[in-house]
Amino acid sequence: MPTVNWRYEHTVLALCTLAFTGTMVARLVVSPLVPEITTQFDVTNGTVGLALSGMWLTYALAQFPSGVLGDRYGERRVILAAVGATAVASVLLAASPSILAFGLFAAVLGVGAGLHYSVATTFLTRQFDDTGRAIGVHVAGGPLAGLAAPPAAALVGSRHGWRAGVLLGAAVAVPVFVLFAWRVRPTEPLRPDQPMGERFALGPLAELLSRREILYTTALATMGAFTWQATASFLPTFLEVGTGMSSALSALLFSVYFLVHGGTQPVTGSVSDRIGRDATAMVTMGAGVVGYGTLVAAAAFDLGLPVTVGAVGLVGLAMSWGAPVQSRFMDLLSDAERGAGFGLVRTAYMVTGASGSVVVGAVSDAAGWPVAFGLLACVMALGLATLSANRLLGLGY
């Protein structure tokens, strides 16, 4: 068997992935606790969805400034700030005395966690030649959190209340902070002397976002982000309320979703290095059409547990769109643009995508969970149609 030579860049990849896991755990422990939170504060799914959308919105808005800060102060400092802020915000969220405070602290959590991803991705892109594979492994840190966090939060929440479940975010973030600080060397900033005002000048930002290839890729990522946000926020609730499953089984299937999601991210990243970003993204979007459509059918016609499990697996594959689509961004950006540029496009598509939680929550209140998740199948179908048109008609995007 070939011997794997462990190098420092592998340590960086492992710890960046673990840091992403830590920031994701803090956000994902909320999802299986939504029914308890709505009961505690006597509010609707739409209201909690609004708070979660606020969290994802501030997470999105932090992407671009984080890239600028990474160029100015070095990636290591910014990643440590992200993990540390995540721990503090998790404690505040667990202590929320009202739904208003809950929404405010959820937004704070979004800002702290949002400092990590763009900086870490740019850092890793400079470490590895196989960009898709490295990004795929890093993105898998989110599903890794999703695999463990929901059932743990559901278990702790059922025994000790939802506040104890939310505190799991801090329990994970603190040791990750210590480990990252210990093992990752200080990083030199790429632009330590450039005035911050120049990085936020509107002209260059508008020029980057207006490039037709960037606009096209941003549209694809927006559709993926909208669907991902809604799934991360409400899949356990859909399974519990929409299909009548127990909270424990719903949390377990949420973990299955993240298991497939995490396992396929490195694969789709590697495949996109070989056969192309768009062809790989088409596979993920197609899986989404079938997966969400089957979930709706399972809820409407009581198709049984095996069908539901298969649909959840397809949804997990669908949400691995991030590896090929984000790698597509990196292909389009120059070395000098990747820090702030990737953060900028992340902010652009995630700001719109953050609406997934509140839209799906509101639709579920008005028309029921099958209609709400049917909307997600339609979004995936639009993404697949967009990719197919570009490929079959030779549009050159």
mmCIF file of C-alpha atoms in Angstrom:
data_model
loop_
_atom_site.group_PDB
_atom_site.id
_atom_site.type_symbol
_atom_site.label_atom_id
_atom_site.label_comp_id
_atom_site.label_asym_id
_atom_site.label_seq_id
_atom_site.Cartn_x
_atom_site.Cartn_y
_atom_site.Cartn_z
ATOM 1 C CA MET A 1 0.000 0.000 0.000
ATOM 2 C CA PRO A 2 1.253 3.538 -0.716
ATOM 3 C CA THR A 3 2.525 5.471 2.259
ATOM 4 C CA VAL A 4 0.907 8.811 3.022
ATOM 5 C CA ASN A 5 3.484 11.411 4.031
ATOM 6 C CA TRP A 6 1.811 13.694 6.528
ATOM 7 C CA ARG A 7 2.913 17.260 5.934
ATOM 8 C CA TYR A 8 2.205 20.564 7.642
ATOM 9 C CA GLU A 9 -0.390 21.500 5.009
ATOM 10 C CA HIS A 10 -2.333 18.394 5.991
ATOM 11 C CA THR A 11 -2.342 19.647 9.580
ATOM 12 C CA VAL A 12 -3.630 22.996 8.336
ATOM 13 C CA LEU A 13 -6.369 21.289 6.313
ATOM 14 C CA ALA A 14 -7.389 19.097 9.252
ATOM 15 C CA LEU A 15 -7.536 21.983 11.718
ATOM 16 C CA CYS A 16 -9.273 24.384 9.333
ATOM 17 C CA THR A 17 -11.868 21.664 8.783
ATOM 18 C CA LEU A 18 -12.181 21.141 12.536
ATOM 19 C CA ALA A 19 -12.564 24.888 13.067
ATOM 20 C CA PHE A 20 -15.326 24.955 10.463
ATOM 21 C CA THR A 21 -16.938 22.059 12.303
ATOM 22 C CA GLY A 22 -16.820 24.043 15.536
ATOM 23 C CA THR A 23 -18.466 27.120 14.041
ATOM 24 C CA MET A 24 -21.082 24.944 12.342
ATOM 25 C CA VAL A 25 -21.995 22.975 15.462
ATOM 26 C CA ALA A 26 -22.993 26.191 17.208
ATOM 27 C CA ARG A 27 -25.430 27.022 14.411
ATOM 28 C CA LEU A 28 -26.816 23.556 13.781
ATOM 29 C CA VAL A 29 -27.686 22.643 17.376
ATOM 30 C CA VAL A 30 -30.583 25.095 17.114
ATOM 31 C CA SER A 31 -32.458 23.235 14.330
ATOM 32 C CA PRO A 32 -33.620 20.138 16.273
ATOM 33 C CA LEU A 33 -34.638 22.409 19.159
ATOM 34 C CA VAL A 34 -37.034 24.569 17.104
ATOM 35 C CA PRO A 35 -40.244 22.981 18.480
ATOM 36 C CA GLU A 36 -39.066 23.559 22.070
ATOM 37 C CA ILE A 37 -38.002 27.130 21.287
ATOM 38 C CA THR A 38 -41.337 27.995 19.664
ATOM 39 C CA THR A 39 -43.115 26.600 22.739
ATOM 40 C CA GLN A 40 -40.812 28.430 25.179
ATOM 41 C CA PHE A 41 -41.378 31.828 23.590
ATOM 42 C CA ASP A 42 -44.911 31.115 22.263
ATOM 43 C CA VAL A 43 -44.063 32.044 18.670
ATOM 44 C CA THR A 44 -44.588 30.519 15.197
ATOM 45 C CA ASN A 45 -42.185 28.613 12.964
ATOM 46 C CA GLY A 46 -41.952 31.726 10.813
ATOM 47 C CA THR A 47 -40.749 33.816 13.766
ATOM 48 C CA VAL A 48 -38.007 31.361 14.673
ATOM 49 C CA GLY A 49 -37.217 31.047 10.972
ATOM 50 C CA LEU A 50 -36.786 34.830 10.882
ATOM 51 C CA ALA A 51 -34.287 34.622 13.756
ATOM 52 C CA LEU A 52 -32.405 31.838 11.980
ATOM 53 C CA SER A 53 -32.434 33.798 8.727
ATOM 54 C CA GLY A 54 -30.958 36.711 10.667
ATOM 55 C CA MET A 55 -28.167 34.429 11.874
ATOM 56 C CA TRP A 56 -27.431 33.225 8.350
ATOM 57 C CA LEU A 57 -27.708 36.774 6.995
ATOM 58 C CA THR A 58 -25.070 38.117 9.384
ATOM 59 C CA TYR A 59 -22.996 35.022 8.640
ATOM 60 C CA ALA A 60 -23.220 35.943 4.957
ATOM 61 C CA LEU A 61 -22.428 39.608 5.540
ATOM 62 C CA ALA A 62 -19.289 38.671 7.477
ATOM 63 C CA GLN A 63 -17.784 36.772 4.519
ATOM 64 C CA PHE A 64 -16.398 39.749 2.609
ATOM 65 C CA PRO A 65 -14.996 41.675 5.605
ATOM 66 C CA SER A 66 -13.405 38.439 6.810
ATOM 67 C CA GLY A 67 -11.508 38.125 3.538
ATOM 68 C CA VAL A 68 -10.269 41.686 3.862
ATOM 69 C CA LEU A 69 -9.267 41.102 7.494
ATOM 70 C CA GLY A 70 -7.435 37.920 6.501
ATOM 71 C CA ASP A 71 -5.380 39.838 3.937
ATOM 72 C CA ARG A 72 -4.655 42.560 6.498
ATOM 73 C CA TYR A 73 -3.912 40.564 9.667
ATOM 74 C CA GLY A 74 -3.224 37.008 8.507
ATOM 75 C CA GLU A 75 -5.517 33.988 8.315
ATOM 76 C CA ARG A 76 -4.583 32.446 11.662
ATOM 77 C CA ARG A 77 -5.695 35.452 13.697
ATOM 78 C CA VAL A 78 -9.018 35.735 11.893
ATOM 79 C CA ILE A 79 -9.824 32.023 12.227
ATOM 80 C CA LEU A 80 -9.038 32.129 15.955
ATOM 81 C CA ALA A 81 -11.265 35.185 16.310
ATOM 82 C CA ALA A 82 -14.061 33.310 14.549
ATOM 83 C CA VAL A 83 -13.884 30.263 16.802
ATOM 84 C CA GLY A 84 -13.563 32.349 19.972
ATOM 85 C CA ALA A 85 -16.488 34.581 19.045
ATOM 86 C CA THR A 86 -18.576 31.490 18.263
ATOM 87 C CA ALA A 87 -18.023 30.169 21.796
ATOM 88 C CA VAL A 88 -19.036 33.459 23.415
ATOM 89 C CA ALA A 89 -22.111 33.896 21.212
ATOM 90 C CA SER A 90 -23.296 30.358 21.969
ATOM 91 C CA VAL A 91 -23.323 31.137 25.685
ATOM 92 C CA LEU A 92 -25.295 34.335 25.071
ATOM 93 C CA LEU A 93 -27.801 32.514 22.836
ATOM 94 C CA ALA A 94 -28.423 29.876 25.492
ATOM 95 C CA ALA A 95 -29.102 32.610 28.044
ATOM 96 C CA SER A 96 -31.676 34.465 25.876
ATOM 97 C CA PRO A 97 -34.532 35.781 28.071
ATOM 98 C CA SER A 98 -36.862 36.538 25.133
ATOM 99 C CA ILE A 99 -37.348 35.838 21.441
ATOM 100 C CA LEU A 100 -35.996 39.326 20.689
ATOM 101 C CA ALA A 101 -32.782 38.569 22.575
ATOM 102 C CA PHE A 102 -32.668 35.161 20.910
ATOM 103 C CA GLY A 103 -32.752 36.803 17.488
ATOM 104 C CA LEU A 104 -30.098 39.343 18.481
ATOM 105 C CA PHE A 105 -27.672 36.752 19.853
ATOM 106 C CA ALA A 106 -28.318 34.485 16.863
ATOM 107 C CA ALA A 107 -27.182 37.388 14.679
ATOM 108 C CA VAL A 108 -24.051 37.796 16.824
ATOM 109 C CA LEU A 109 -23.345 34.098 16.413
ATOM 110 C CA GLY A 110 -23.649 34.503 12.654
ATOM 111 C CA VAL A 111 -21.060 37.286 12.605
ATOM 112 C CA GLY A 112 -18.544 35.341 14.680
ATOM 113 C CA ALA A 113 -18.896 32.105 12.748
ATOM 114 C CA GLY A 114 -18.892 34.010 9.459
ATOM 115 C CA LEU A 115 -15.319 35.165 9.936
ATOM 116 C CA HIS A 116 -13.970 31.665 9.306
ATOM 117 C CA TYR A 117 -14.919 30.157 5.977
ATOM 118 C CA SER A 118 -13.698 32.579 3.302
ATOM 119 C CA VAL A 119 -10.373 33.121 5.049
ATOM 120 C CA ALA A 120 -9.777 29.406 5.604
ATOM 121 C CA THR A 121 -10.718 28.521 2.017
ATOM 122 C CA THR A 122 -8.323 31.090 0.600
ATOM 123 C CA PHE A 123 -5.616 29.878 2.988
ATOM 124 C CA LEU A 124 -6.093 26.278 1.836
ATOM 125 C CA THR A 125 -6.145 27.242 -1.841
ATOM 126 C CA ARG A 126 -2.607 28.580 -1.400
ATOM 127 C CA GLN A 127 -1.527 25.328 0.270
ATOM 128 C CA PHE A 128 -2.827 22.790 -2.294
ATOM 129 C CA ASP A 129 -2.780 22.345 -6.075
ATOM 130 C CA ASP A 130 -5.899 20.129 -6.069
ATOM 131 C CA THR A 131 -8.234 22.951 -5.157
ATOM 132 C CA GLY A 132 -11.469 20.993 -5.540
ATOM 133 C CA ARG A 133 -10.301 18.186 -3.284
ATOM 134 C CA ALA A 134 -9.026 20.536 -0.552
ATOM 135 C CA ILE A 135 -12.222 22.593 -0.636
ATOM 136 C CA GLY A 136 -14.286 19.405 -0.589
ATOM 137 C CA VAL A 137 -12.531 18.173 2.550
ATOM 138 C CA HIS A 138 -12.883 21.586 4.211
ATOM 139 C CA VAL A 139 -16.573 21.886 3.321
ATOM 140 C CA ALA A 140 -17.072 18.434 4.857
ATOM 141 C CA GLY A 141 -16.440 20.024 8.255
ATOM 142 C CA GLY A 142 -19.994 21.357 8.126
ATOM 143 C CA PRO A 143 -21.644 17.992 7.543
ATOM 144 C CA LEU A 144 -19.365 16.490 10.191
ATOM 145 C CA ALA A 145 -20.947 18.940 12.617
ATOM 146 C CA GLY A 146 -24.371 18.029 11.298
ATOM 147 C CA LEU A 147 -23.717 14.349 11.864
ATOM 148 C CA ALA A 148 -23.070 14.745 15.572
ATOM 149 C CA ALA A 149 -24.741 18.002 16.595
ATOM 150 C CA PRO A 150 -28.471 17.349 15.923
ATOM 151 C CA PRO A 151 -28.824 14.060 17.830
ATOM 152 C CA ALA A 152 -26.644 15.384 20.643
ATOM 153 C CA ALA A 153 -28.706 18.581 20.853
ATOM 154 C CA ALA A 154 -31.966 16.605 20.728
ATOM 155 C CA LEU A 155 -30.775 14.275 23.504
ATOM 156 C CA VAL A 156 -29.461 17.028 25.742
ATOM 157 C CA GLY A 157 -32.475 19.213 25.000
ATOM 158 C CA SER A 158 -34.959 16.467 25.865
ATOM 159 C CA ARG A 159 -33.280 15.875 29.213
ATOM 160 C CA HIS A 160 -32.079 19.309 30.255
ATOM 161 C CA GLY A 161 -33.962 21.811 28.074
ATOM 162 C CA TRP A 162 -33.140 23.602 24.835
ATOM 163 C CA ARG A 163 -30.733 26.025 26.521
ATOM 164 C CA ALA A 164 -28.422 23.171 27.491
ATOM 165 C CA GLY A 165 -28.610 21.902 23.918
ATOM 166 C CA VAL A 166 -27.525 25.276 22.541
ATOM 167 C CA LEU A 167 -24.547 25.322 24.934
ATOM 168 C CA LEU A 168 -23.053 22.409 23.014
ATOM 169 C CA GLY A 169 -21.780 24.997 20.555
ATOM 170 C CA ALA A 170 -19.483 26.526 23.160
ATOM 171 C CA ALA A 171 -18.456 23.094 24.441
ATOM 172 C CA VAL A 172 -17.048 22.263 20.999
ATOM 173 C CA ALA A 173 -15.644 25.674 20.062
ATOM 174 C CA VAL A 174 -13.430 26.131 23.128
ATOM 175 C CA PRO A 175 -11.190 23.040 22.653
ATOM 176 C CA VAL A 176 -11.014 23.709 18.899
ATOM 177 C CA PHE A 177 -9.746 27.217 19.646
ATOM 178 C CA VAL A 178 -7.005 25.827 21.897
ATOM 179 C CA LEU A 179 -5.940 23.161 19.394
ATOM 180 C CA PHE A 180 -5.812 25.577 16.448
ATOM 181 C CA ALA A 181 -3.808 28.115 18.430
ATOM 182 C CA TRP A 182 -1.356 25.382 19.443
ATOM 183 C CA ARG A 183 -0.721 23.658 16.113
ATOM 184 C CA VAL A 184 -1.133 26.279 13.349
ATOM 185 C CA ARG A 185 1.795 28.609 12.796
ATOM 186 C CA PRO A 186 1.335 32.377 12.567
ATOM 187 C CA THR A 187 0.533 33.474 9.008
ATOM 188 C CA GLU A 188 1.914 36.539 7.299
ATOM 189 C CA PRO A 189 -0.730 38.975 6.009
ATOM 190 C CA LEU A 190 -0.781 39.455 2.245
ATOM 191 C CA ARG A 191 -1.682 43.162 2.330
ATOM 192 C CA PRO A 192 -0.731 44.497 5.748
ATOM 193 C CA ASP A 193 -0.212 48.095 4.644
ATOM 194 C CA GLN A 194 -3.047 48.677 2.191
ATOM 195 C CA PRO A 195 -5.623 51.106 3.615
ATOM 196 C CA MET A 196 -8.866 49.366 4.517
ATOM 197 C CA GLY A 197 -10.848 51.995 2.630
ATOM 198 C CA GLU A 198 -9.311 50.885 -0.655
ATOM 199 C CA ARG A 199 -10.531 47.316 -0.113
ATOM 200 C CA PHE A 200 -14.109 48.543 0.277
ATOM 201 C CA ALA A 201 -14.091 50.888 -2.740
ATOM 202 C CA LEU A 202 -17.311 50.315 -4.668
ATOM 203 C CA GLY A 203 -15.857 50.453 -8.184
ATOM 204 C CA PRO A 204 -13.603 47.368 -8.041
ATOM 205 C CA LEU A 205 -16.255 45.433 -6.093
ATOM 206 C CA ALA A 206 -18.953 46.194 -8.661
ATOM 207 C CA GLU A 207 -16.574 45.285 -11.502
ATOM 208 C CA LEU A 208 -15.814 41.879 -9.995
ATOM 209 C CA LEU A 209 -19.451 41.033 -9.322
ATOM 210 C CA SER A 210 -20.542 42.198 -12.781
ATOM 211 C CA ARG A 211 -18.326 39.752 -14.686
ATOM 212 C CA ARG A 212 -20.733 37.451 -16.470
ATOM 213 C CA GLU A 213 -18.978 34.251 -15.325
ATOM 214 C CA ILE A 214 -19.070 35.477 -11.717
ATOM 215 C CA LEU A 215 -22.731 36.477 -12.035
ATOM 216 C CA TYR A 216 -23.622 33.058 -13.431
ATOM 217 C CA THR A 217 -21.747 31.186 -10.710
ATOM 218 C CA THR A 218 -23.245 33.459 -8.045
ATOM 219 C CA ALA A 219 -26.741 32.614 -9.317
ATOM 220 C CA LEU A 220 -25.997 28.884 -9.023
ATOM 221 C CA ALA A 221 -24.574 29.334 -5.532
ATOM 222 C CA THR A 222 -27.580 31.430 -4.469
ATOM 223 C CA MET A 223 -29.981 28.639 -5.386
ATOM 224 C CA GLY A 224 -27.831 26.130 -3.535
ATOM 225 C CA ALA A 225 -27.483 28.354 -0.475
ATOM 226 C CA PHE A 226 -31.233 29.071 -0.291
ATOM 227 C CA THR A 227 -31.947 25.348 -0.286
ATOM 228 C CA TRP A 228 -29.141 24.516 2.141
ATOM 229 C CA GLN A 229 -30.257 27.145 4.664
ATOM 230 C CA ALA A 230 -33.845 25.931 4.628
ATOM 231 C CA THR A 231 -32.778 22.292 4.942
ATOM 232 C CA ALA A 232 -30.390 22.981 7.820
ATOM 233 C CA SER A 233 -33.082 24.953 9.635
ATOM 234 C CA PHE A 234 -36.154 22.777 9.109
ATOM 235 C CA LEU A 235 -35.397 19.240 7.916
ATOM 236 C CA PRO A 236 -35.809 17.773 11.444
ATOM 237 C CA THR A 237 -39.060 19.691 11.922
ATOM 238 C CA PHE A 238 -40.333 18.574 8.487
ATOM 239 C CA LEU A 239 -39.625 14.952 9.369
ATOM 240 C CA GLU A 240 -41.214 15.255 12.812
ATOM 241 C CA VAL A 241 -44.285 17.349 11.976
ATOM 242 C CA GLY A 242 -44.682 16.699 8.269
ATOM 243 C CA THR A 243 -44.250 12.919 8.323
ATOM 244 C CA GLY A 244 -45.172 12.157 11.953
ATOM 245 C CA MET A 245 -41.818 10.705 12.986
ATOM 246 C CA SER A 246 -40.584 10.923 16.563
ATOM 247 C CA SER A 247 -38.141 13.665 17.467
ATOM 248 C CA ALA A 248 -35.407 11.070 18.074
ATOM 249 C CA LEU A 249 -35.902 9.439 14.660
ATOM 250 C CA SER A 250 -36.074 12.847 12.973
ATOM 251 C CA ALA A 251 -32.773 13.850 14.569
ATOM 252 C CA LEU A 252 -31.239 10.535 13.525
ATOM 253 C CA LEU A 253 -32.283 11.046 9.899
ATOM 254 C CA PHE A 254 -30.921 14.598 10.079
ATOM 255 C CA SER A 255 -27.606 12.967 10.994
ATOM 256 C CA VAL A 256 -27.960 10.591 8.034
ATOM 257 C CA TYR A 257 -28.411 13.644 5.830
ATOM 258 C CA PHE A 258 -25.194 15.141 7.129
ATOM 259 C CA LEU A 259 -23.366 11.817 6.930
ATOM 260 C CA VAL A 260 -24.109 11.605 3.207
ATOM 261 C CA HIS A 261 -23.498 15.326 2.789
ATOM 262 C CA GLY A 262 -20.093 15.133 4.458
ATOM 263 C CA GLY A 263 -19.048 11.901 2.784
ATOM 264 C CA THR A 264 -19.842 13.168 -0.705
ATOM 265 C CA GLN A 265 -18.246 16.632 -0.414
ATOM 266 C CA PRO A 266 -14.624 15.455 -0.911
ATOM 267 C CA VAL A 267 -15.833 13.116 -3.652
ATOM 268 C CA THR A 268 -17.676 15.799 -5.612
ATOM 269 C CA GLY A 269 -14.696 18.126 -5.159
ATOM 270 C CA SER A 270 -12.267 15.528 -6.527
ATOM 271 C CA VAL A 271 -14.628 14.567 -9.350
ATOM 272 C CA SER A 272 -14.972 18.214 -10.337
ATOM 273 C CA ASP A 273 -11.163 18.415 -10.639
ATOM 274 C CA ARG A 274 -11.382 15.623 -13.225
ATOM 275 C CA ILE A 275 -14.613 15.959 -15.213
ATOM 276 C CA GLY A 276 -15.432 19.639 -14.675
ATOM 277 C CA ARG A 277 -17.278 21.833 -12.204
ATOM 278 C CA ASP A 278 -20.567 22.122 -14.121
ATOM 279 C CA ALA A 279 -20.989 18.417 -14.888
ATOM 280 C CA THR A 280 -20.488 17.595 -11.212
ATOM 281 C CA ALA A 281 -22.857 20.349 -10.085
ATOM 282 C CA MET A 282 -25.523 18.977 -12.443
ATOM 283 C CA VAL A 283 -25.366 15.639 -10.646
ATOM 284 C CA THR A 284 -25.934 17.342 -7.288
ATOM 285 C CA MET A 285 -28.819 19.502 -8.508
ATOM 286 C CA GLY A 286 -30.463 16.501 -10.171
ATOM 287 C CA ALA A 287 -30.233 14.578 -6.913
ATOM 288 C CA GLY A 288 -31.949 17.516 -5.228
ATOM 289 C CA VAL A 289 -34.907 17.453 -7.591
ATOM 290 C CA VAL A 290 -35.475 13.753 -6.920
ATOM 291 C CA GLY A 291 -34.659 13.915 -3.195
ATOM 292 C CA TYR A 292 -36.895 16.820 -2.190
ATOM 293 C CA GLY A 293 -39.652 15.609 -4.507
ATOM 294 C CA THR A 294 -39.564 12.192 -2.871
ATOM 295 C CA LEU A 295 -39.685 13.734 0.619
ATOM 296 C CA VAL A 296 -42.833 15.603 -0.366
ATOM 297 C CA ALA A 297 -44.384 12.441 -1.785
ATOM 298 C CA ALA A 298 -43.410 10.470 1.332
ATOM 299 C CA ALA A 299 -45.146 13.037 3.549
ATOM 300 C CA ALA A 300 -48.246 13.261 1.364
ATOM 301 C CA PHE A 301 -48.784 9.546 0.716
ATOM 302 C CA ASP A 302 -47.132 7.883 3.725
ATOM 303 C CA LEU A 303 -44.605 5.958 1.617
ATOM 304 C CA GLY A 304 -42.772 4.569 4.617
ATOM 305 C CA LEU A 305 -39.417 4.839 6.323
ATOM 306 C CA PRO A 306 -37.197 3.223 3.619
ATOM 307 C CA VAL A 307 -38.389 5.698 0.978
ATOM 308 C CA THR A 308 -37.862 8.611 3.362
ATOM 309 C CA VAL A 309 -34.337 7.446 4.220
ATOM 310 C CA GLY A 310 -33.485 7.178 0.508
ATOM 311 C CA ALA A 311 -34.833 10.676 -0.102
ATOM 312 C CA VAL A 312 -32.790 12.076 2.782
ATOM 313 C CA GLY A 313 -29.674 10.477 1.259
ATOM 314 C CA LEU A 314 -30.353 12.119 -2.106
ATOM 315 C CA VAL A 315 -30.827 15.466 -0.373
ATOM 316 C CA GLY A 316 -27.440 14.966 1.328
ATOM 317 C CA LEU A 317 -25.818 14.392 -2.080
ATOM 318 C CA ALA A 318 -27.627 17.418 -3.497
ATOM 319 C CA MET A 319 -26.210 19.715 -0.848
ATOM 320 C CA SER A 320 -22.650 18.756 -1.820
ATOM 321 C CA TRP A 321 -23.017 21.346 -4.593
ATOM 322 C CA GLY A 322 -20.647 23.565 -2.584
ATOM 323 C CA ALA A 323 -17.416 21.772 -3.577
ATOM 324 C CA PRO A 324 -17.781 22.119 -7.371
ATOM 325 C CA VAL A 325 -19.452 25.526 -7.340
ATOM 326 C CA GLN A 326 -17.018 27.113 -4.877
ATOM 327 C CA SER A 327 -14.113 25.595 -6.805
ATOM 328 C CA ARG A 328 -15.600 27.257 -9.885
ATOM 329 C CA PHE A 329 -15.255 30.621 -8.148
ATOM 330 C CA MET A 330 -11.613 29.912 -7.340
ATOM 331 C CA ASP A 331 -10.962 29.021 -10.984
ATOM 332 C CA LEU A 332 -12.354 32.410 -12.025
ATOM 333 C CA LEU A 333 -10.479 34.532 -9.453
ATOM 334 C CA SER A 334 -6.798 35.430 -9.634
ATOM 335 C CA ASP A 335 -4.424 34.819 -6.732
ATOM 336 C CA ALA A 336 -4.615 38.499 -5.766
ATOM 337 C CA GLU A 337 -8.431 38.475 -5.818
ATOM 338 C CA ARG A 338 -9.135 35.289 -3.920
ATOM 339 C CA GLY A 339 -9.006 36.620 -0.354
ATOM 340 C CA ALA A 340 -11.441 39.511 -0.544
ATOM 341 C CA GLY A 341 -12.970 38.349 -3.855
ATOM 342 C CA PHE A 342 -14.173 34.989 -2.603
ATOM 343 C CA GLY A 343 -15.484 36.649 0.544
ATOM 344 C CA LEU A 344 -17.361 39.147 -1.616
ATOM 345 C CA VAL A 345 -19.100 36.538 -3.754
ATOM 346 C CA ARG A 346 -19.831 34.465 -0.633
ATOM 347 C CA THR A 347 -21.560 37.487 0.878
ATOM 348 C CA ALA A 348 -23.457 38.124 -2.353
ATOM 349 C CA TYR A 349 -24.946 34.665 -2.704
ATOM 350 C CA MET A 350 -25.399 33.941 0.983
ATOM 351 C CA VAL A 351 -27.280 37.182 1.707
ATOM 352 C CA THR A 352 -30.002 36.056 -0.686
ATOM 353 C CA GLY A 353 -29.656 32.425 0.320
ATOM 354 C CA ALA A 354 -30.197 33.317 3.980
ATOM 355 C CA SER A 355 -33.847 33.986 3.149
ATOM 356 C CA GLY A 356 -34.364 30.232 2.786
ATOM 357 C CA SER A 357 -35.135 29.813 6.479
ATOM 358 C CA VAL A 358 -37.779 32.526 6.767
ATOM 359 C CA VAL A 359 -39.374 31.776 3.370
ATOM 360 C CA VAL A 360 -39.744 28.058 4.009
ATOM 361 C CA GLY A 361 -40.856 28.673 7.599
ATOM 362 C CA ALA A 362 -43.533 31.118 6.445
ATOM 363 C CA VAL A 363 -44.702 28.825 3.612
ATOM 364 C CA SER A 364 -45.000 25.941 6.081
ATOM 365 C CA ASP A 365 -47.192 28.085 8.352
ATOM 366 C CA ALA A 366 -49.401 29.128 5.426
ATOM 367 C CA ALA A 367 -49.602 25.957 3.322
ATOM 368 C CA GLY A 368 -47.961 23.079 5.200
ATOM 369 C CA TRP A 369 -44.639 21.295 5.108
ATOM 370 C CA PRO A 370 -45.146 19.369 1.824
ATOM 371 C CA VAL A 371 -45.657 22.642 -0.063
ATOM 372 C CA ALA A 372 -42.678 24.243 1.696
ATOM 373 C CA PHE A 373 -40.308 21.420 0.741
ATOM 374 C CA GLY A 374 -41.843 21.222 -2.718
ATOM 375 C CA LEU A 375 -40.512 24.747 -3.169
ATOM 376 C CA LEU A 376 -36.995 23.425 -2.542
ATOM 377 C CA ALA A 377 -37.453 20.794 -5.277
ATOM 378 C CA CYS A 378 -38.404 23.623 -7.645
ATOM 379 C CA VAL A 379 -35.289 25.621 -6.729
ATOM 380 C CA MET A 380 -33.090 22.590 -7.446
ATOM 381 C CA ALA A 381 -34.893 22.096 -10.771
ATOM 382 C CA LEU A 382 -34.136 25.714 -11.689
ATOM 383 C CA GLY A 383 -30.448 25.177 -10.863
ATOM 384 C CA LEU A 384 -30.326 22.037 -12.992
ATOM 385 C CA ALA A 385 -32.045 23.836 -15.885
ATOM 386 C CA THR A 386 -29.549 26.711 -15.644
ATOM 387 C CA LEU A 387 -26.571 24.354 -15.743
ATOM 388 C CA SER A 388 -28.085 22.339 -18.600
ATOM 389 C CA ALA A 389 -28.755 25.445 -20.683
ATOM 390 C CA ASN A 390 -25.162 26.645 -20.281
ATOM 391 C CA ARG A 391 -23.779 23.223 -21.207
ATOM 392 C CA LEU A 392 -26.126 22.273 -24.035
ATOM 393 C CA LEU A 393 -26.446 25.697 -25.647
ATOM 394 C CA GLY A 394 -22.769 26.597 -25.299
ATOM 395 C CA LEU A 395 -23.440 29.928 -23.587
ATOM 396 C CA GLY A 396 -19.856 30.173 -22.381
ATOM 397 C CA TYR A 397 -20.502 30.944 -18.727
#
